[in-house]
Amino acid sequence: MIIISTLPNREDAKKIARTLVEKRLVACAWVLGEIQSFYIWKDQLQEDEETVLVLKVPKEKASEAINELRNLHPYEVPEIIAVEADYVLPEYLKWAKEVCEK
Amino acid sequence: MIIISTLPNREDAKKIARTLVEKRLVACAWVLGEIQSFYIWKDQLQEDEETVLVLKVPKEKASEAINELRNLHPYEVPEIIAVEADYVLPEYLKWAKEVCEK
Amino acid sequence: MIIISTLPNREDAKKIARTLVEKRLVACAWVLGEIQSFYIWKDQLQEDEETVLVLKVPKEKASEAINELRNLHPYEVPEIIAVEADYVLPEYLKWAKEVCEK
């Protein structure tokens, strides 16, 4: 599974990435560069600089990872979206499962 | 639904992001940093700097958002791809639906 | 299909992008900006700067593209993940198929 979430800045994103990887709740985490986010909040257009956190986790571990991400996330209503991969290189999937089982 | 499209530059991407969010056709839009795009056009390898626009919209509203994105897009044949999310945090999905219903 | 892989740097990513596009194995390739990757390797938390390569290819050509990406990739166990698009703008899909058929 690929889990995607936005964070207010890279430091917050890195902190969560380290925690989830060290707890073996995800196999790998990416922190992307700055993005510009546009959305309506209290009827006003908001334009914020945010960062995207991308987590890769074996499907059977996804809900555990999402729950911990939810707990660690600084937003009241965080954007947490997940997409299932239709293909994963078998050697990479094997490694990801081993990493998340320890 | 996650809709992805490439735009020639960040200003074009931001303009479209603002329009789609203000028209409540999408819940949220991201404009990523510069990317390098490689493709064949008239039998020649092209290497362009582009920007990626990522739109998040409740599934039932996706075709309306795609149509408007198509109308606003500066390219003759734009790259517009959409992927359905397999999981969305319930509170976030509720917020997204409310925003797109107004 | 959207194929995603991480590479150690932008030059490696660009080299592979050019090769796959020139060989008509993919319709288009993106090289994103620098990302921070977090993962466990030999029981140690690793924090590396990497680059993300994103490939777009008609579904029927995906396995050929993945095999060539595997051959060209500098990592022993590369992250290669693919997600099927639920929607592609018809004109773009037509162009992508034509490009990959030559």
XYZ file of C-alpha atoms in Angstrom:
306
model
C 0.000 0.000 0.000
C 1.047 3.568 -0.688
C -0.132 5.958 2.044
C -0.059 9.708 1.339
C -0.465 12.569 3.818
C 0.329 16.269 3.946
C 2.255 17.819 6.843
C 2.858 21.497 7.657
C 6.652 21.277 7.168
C 9.543 18.920 6.431
C 10.635 18.621 10.078
C 7.239 17.310 11.187
C 7.189 14.964 8.208
C 10.700 13.655 8.953
C 9.891 13.106 12.636
C 6.842 10.983 11.754
C 8.788 9.160 9.026
C 11.540 8.174 11.491
C 9.037 7.018 14.118
C 7.008 4.840 11.743
C 10.113 3.293 10.155
C 11.873 2.657 13.495
C 8.689 1.065 14.907
C 8.655 -1.158 11.762
C 5.136 0.024 10.996
C 6.170 0.948 7.425
C 8.919 -0.408 5.177
C 9.958 2.972 3.820
C 8.964 6.631 3.952
C 9.562 9.536 1.612
C 9.449 13.202 2.491
C 8.929 15.194 -0.712
C 9.981 18.817 -1.274
C 7.678 21.799 -0.537
C 4.332 21.869 -2.296
C 1.653 24.530 -2.559
C -1.740 23.416 -1.206
C -5.050 25.025 -2.143
C -8.278 24.294 -0.240
C -11.328 25.965 1.324
C -11.344 26.324 5.130
C -14.165 28.232 6.850
C -15.387 29.430 3.422
C -12.036 31.016 2.548
C -9.532 29.879 -0.119
C -6.339 28.851 1.684
C -2.905 28.700 -0.001
C -0.352 26.972 2.243
C 3.114 25.610 1.839
C 3.062 21.999 2.967
C 5.090 18.823 2.604
C 3.970 15.411 1.380
C 4.780 12.246 3.330
C 4.602 9.007 1.307
C 4.677 5.676 3.166
C 5.084 2.197 1.654
C 3.777 -0.712 3.733
C 2.667 -4.321 3.089
C -1.120 -4.313 2.718
C -1.736 -6.384 5.853
C 0.087 -3.779 7.981
C -1.566 -0.698 6.456
C -4.273 -0.097 9.067
C -1.768 -0.233 11.928
C 0.442 2.300 10.133
C -2.546 4.572 9.384
C -3.670 4.508 13.036
C -0.215 5.474 14.293
C 0.084 8.185 11.603
C -3.283 9.540 12.744
C -2.050 9.661 16.389
C 1.201 11.400 15.483
C -0.324 13.868 13.005
C -0.511 17.552 14.090
C -3.699 18.343 12.122
C -7.212 18.066 13.527
C -8.486 16.576 10.216
C -5.407 15.266 8.376
C -5.426 14.200 4.753
C -4.615 10.470 4.855
C -5.212 8.601 1.593
C -4.021 5.128 0.588
C -3.758 3.401 -2.782
C -3.082 -0.277 -3.276
C -0.211 -1.131 -5.634
C -1.168 -3.339 -8.577
C 2.427 -4.535 -8.911
C 5.428 -4.600 -6.558
C 8.819 -6.004 -7.572
C 8.847 -9.409 -5.773
C 12.311 -8.956 -4.215
C 11.292 -5.527 -2.913
C 8.016 -6.866 -1.481
C 9.934 -9.690 0.252
C 12.305 -7.165 1.814
C 9.405 -4.897 2.875
C 7.597 -7.785 4.597
C 10.752 -8.886 6.422
C 11.446 -5.339 7.622
C 7.883 -4.901 8.937
C 7.830 -8.285 10.691
C 10.734 -7.664 13.071
C -10.148 10.182 -6.497
C -6.639 11.484 -7.107
C -6.319 13.341 -10.424
C -2.835 14.064 -11.793
C -1.860 16.383 -14.644
C 1.275 18.134 -15.858
C 1.335 21.876 -16.565
C 4.066 23.963 -18.262
C 4.814 26.029 -15.140
C 3.771 26.682 -11.544
C 1.776 29.835 -12.356
C -0.505 27.971 -14.780
C -0.872 25.157 -12.261
C -1.724 27.559 -9.425
C -4.295 29.422 -11.552
C -6.111 26.171 -12.357
C -5.821 24.987 -8.745
C -7.455 28.191 -7.454
C -10.269 28.029 -10.021
C -11.164 24.383 -9.348
C -11.042 24.833 -5.552
C -13.033 28.096 -5.590
C -15.669 26.504 -7.867
C -15.838 23.639 -5.307
C -15.075 21.165 -8.093
C -12.213 19.656 -6.045
C -11.641 19.463 -2.278
C -7.946 20.246 -2.454
C -5.170 20.810 -4.963
C -1.414 20.474 -4.756
C 1.127 22.131 -6.990
C 4.401 20.184 -6.753
C 7.879 21.587 -7.429
C 9.535 21.514 -10.876
C 9.929 18.133 -12.525
C 11.814 17.026 -15.639
C 9.565 15.411 -18.255
C 10.819 13.086 -21.002
C 8.605 12.073 -23.957
C 8.622 11.679 -27.744
C 6.900 14.419 -29.778
C 7.061 14.365 -33.581
C 9.641 11.569 -33.388
C 12.019 13.621 -31.238
C 12.944 13.057 -27.565
C 11.702 16.066 -25.588
C 13.077 17.097 -22.189
C 10.917 19.777 -20.589
C 10.606 21.357 -17.182
C 7.006 20.998 -16.079
C 4.941 21.085 -12.905
C 2.580 18.471 -11.532
C -0.939 19.372 -10.382
C -2.567 16.865 -8.017
C -6.303 17.183 -7.291
C -8.276 15.334 -4.619
C -12.044 15.010 -5.229
C -14.872 12.744 -4.030
C -15.346 10.018 -6.652
C -18.834 11.144 -7.635
C -17.500 14.615 -8.553
C -14.425 13.431 -10.491
C -15.800 13.640 -14.040
C -17.011 17.233 -13.518
C -13.553 18.204 -12.212
C -11.799 16.432 -15.122
C -14.011 18.207 -17.678
C -13.266 21.628 -16.200
C -9.544 20.802 -15.938
C -9.630 19.824 -19.631
C -11.250 23.170 -20.534
C -8.746 25.196 -18.532
C -5.656 23.244 -19.618
C -3.226 25.020 -22.015
C -2.087 21.811 -23.770
C -3.699 20.397 -26.914
C -3.379 16.826 -25.551
C -2.941 17.149 -21.765
C -1.896 14.305 -19.524
C -4.880 13.754 -17.205
C -4.787 10.538 -15.194
C -6.902 9.545 -12.190
C -6.490 6.858 -9.554
C -9.155 5.823 -7.091
C -8.100 5.792 -3.424
C -8.534 2.448 -1.658
C -8.702 4.198 1.710
C -9.476 7.772 2.803
C -9.487 8.847 6.460
C -13.257 9.073 7.211
C -13.112 12.537 8.804
C -11.133 13.839 5.794
C -13.586 12.288 3.315
C -16.527 13.856 5.214
C -14.823 17.276 5.038
C -14.046 16.806 1.303
C -17.674 15.943 0.504
C -18.976 18.924 2.462
C -16.581 21.306 0.711
C -17.554 20.010 -2.748
C -21.271 20.157 -2.043
C -21.532 23.919 -1.378
C -0.018 2.180 -15.632
C 1.984 4.460 -13.380
C 5.341 2.930 -12.420
C 7.290 4.478 -9.523
C 10.900 3.844 -8.526
C 13.559 5.588 -6.448
C 17.026 6.293 -7.812
C 20.144 7.535 -5.977
C 20.331 10.821 -7.917
C 18.752 12.844 -10.730
C 21.443 11.937 -13.288
C 20.799 8.207 -12.919
C 17.070 8.838 -13.080
C 17.381 10.993 -16.219
C 19.602 8.408 -17.963
C 17.029 5.674 -17.376
C 14.169 7.995 -18.360
C 15.829 8.806 -21.696
C 16.561 5.150 -22.447
C 13.032 3.907 -21.703
C 11.409 6.759 -23.667
C 13.773 6.433 -26.676
C 13.191 2.665 -26.754
C 9.431 3.439 -26.774
C 9.015 1.250 -23.692
C 7.179 4.060 -21.853
C 5.120 6.986 -23.183
C 6.516 9.509 -20.741
C 8.814 9.764 -17.742
C 9.091 12.254 -14.910
C 12.103 12.876 -12.734
C 10.944 14.562 -9.518
C 13.057 16.807 -7.303
C 15.146 15.495 -4.375
C 13.301 13.547 -1.680
C 14.382 12.278 1.727
C 14.044 8.503 2.097
C 13.817 6.700 5.442
C 14.149 2.904 5.729
C 15.852 0.159 7.750
C 18.888 -1.544 6.158
C 20.899 -4.103 8.139
C 18.947 -3.126 11.286
C 19.955 0.544 11.026
C 17.669 3.527 10.205
C 18.884 5.005 6.929
C 18.161 8.585 5.800
C 19.146 9.108 2.172
C 18.576 11.755 -0.444
C 17.052 10.066 -3.466
C 15.064 10.936 -6.562
C 11.750 9.540 -7.744
C 11.267 8.327 -11.310
C 7.634 8.131 -12.478
C 6.843 6.290 -15.725
C 3.537 6.276 -17.625
C 2.933 3.312 -19.944
C -0.081 1.603 -21.548
C -1.028 -1.376 -19.350
C -0.178 -3.973 -21.983
C 3.408 -2.670 -22.180
C 4.008 -2.378 -18.425
C 5.836 -5.665 -17.822
C 8.309 -4.985 -20.647
C 9.031 -1.531 -19.195
C 9.426 -2.951 -15.658
C 11.879 -5.618 -16.884
C 14.050 -3.051 -18.666
C 13.869 -0.704 -15.645
C 15.028 -3.620 -13.460
C 17.985 -4.269 -15.785
C 19.034 -0.625 -15.870
C 18.553 0.037 -12.141
C 21.726 0.499 -10.032
C 20.219 -0.948 -6.837
C 20.448 -4.612 -5.817
C 16.822 -4.569 -4.575
C 15.146 -1.552 -6.238
C 11.781 -0.198 -5.202
C 9.564 -0.708 -8.266
C 5.834 -0.240 -7.658
C 3.034 0.156 -10.216
C -0.517 1.427 -9.921
C -3.159 1.075 -12.595
C -4.943 4.295 -13.564
C -8.725 4.213 -13.164
C -9.106 6.974 -15.748
C -6.889 8.337 -18.526
C -7.956 11.189 -20.833
C -8.826 9.307 -24.072
C -6.781 11.584 -26.351
C -3.764 11.181 -24.065
C -4.154 7.394 -23.944
C -4.372 7.288 -27.760
C -1.164 9.303 -28.047
C 0.587 7.095 -25.439
C -0.353 3.906 -27.309
C 0.829 5.315 -30.641
C 4.146 6.409 -29.130
C 4.770 2.987 -27.566
C 3.845 1.086 -30.738
C 6.538 2.543 -33.020
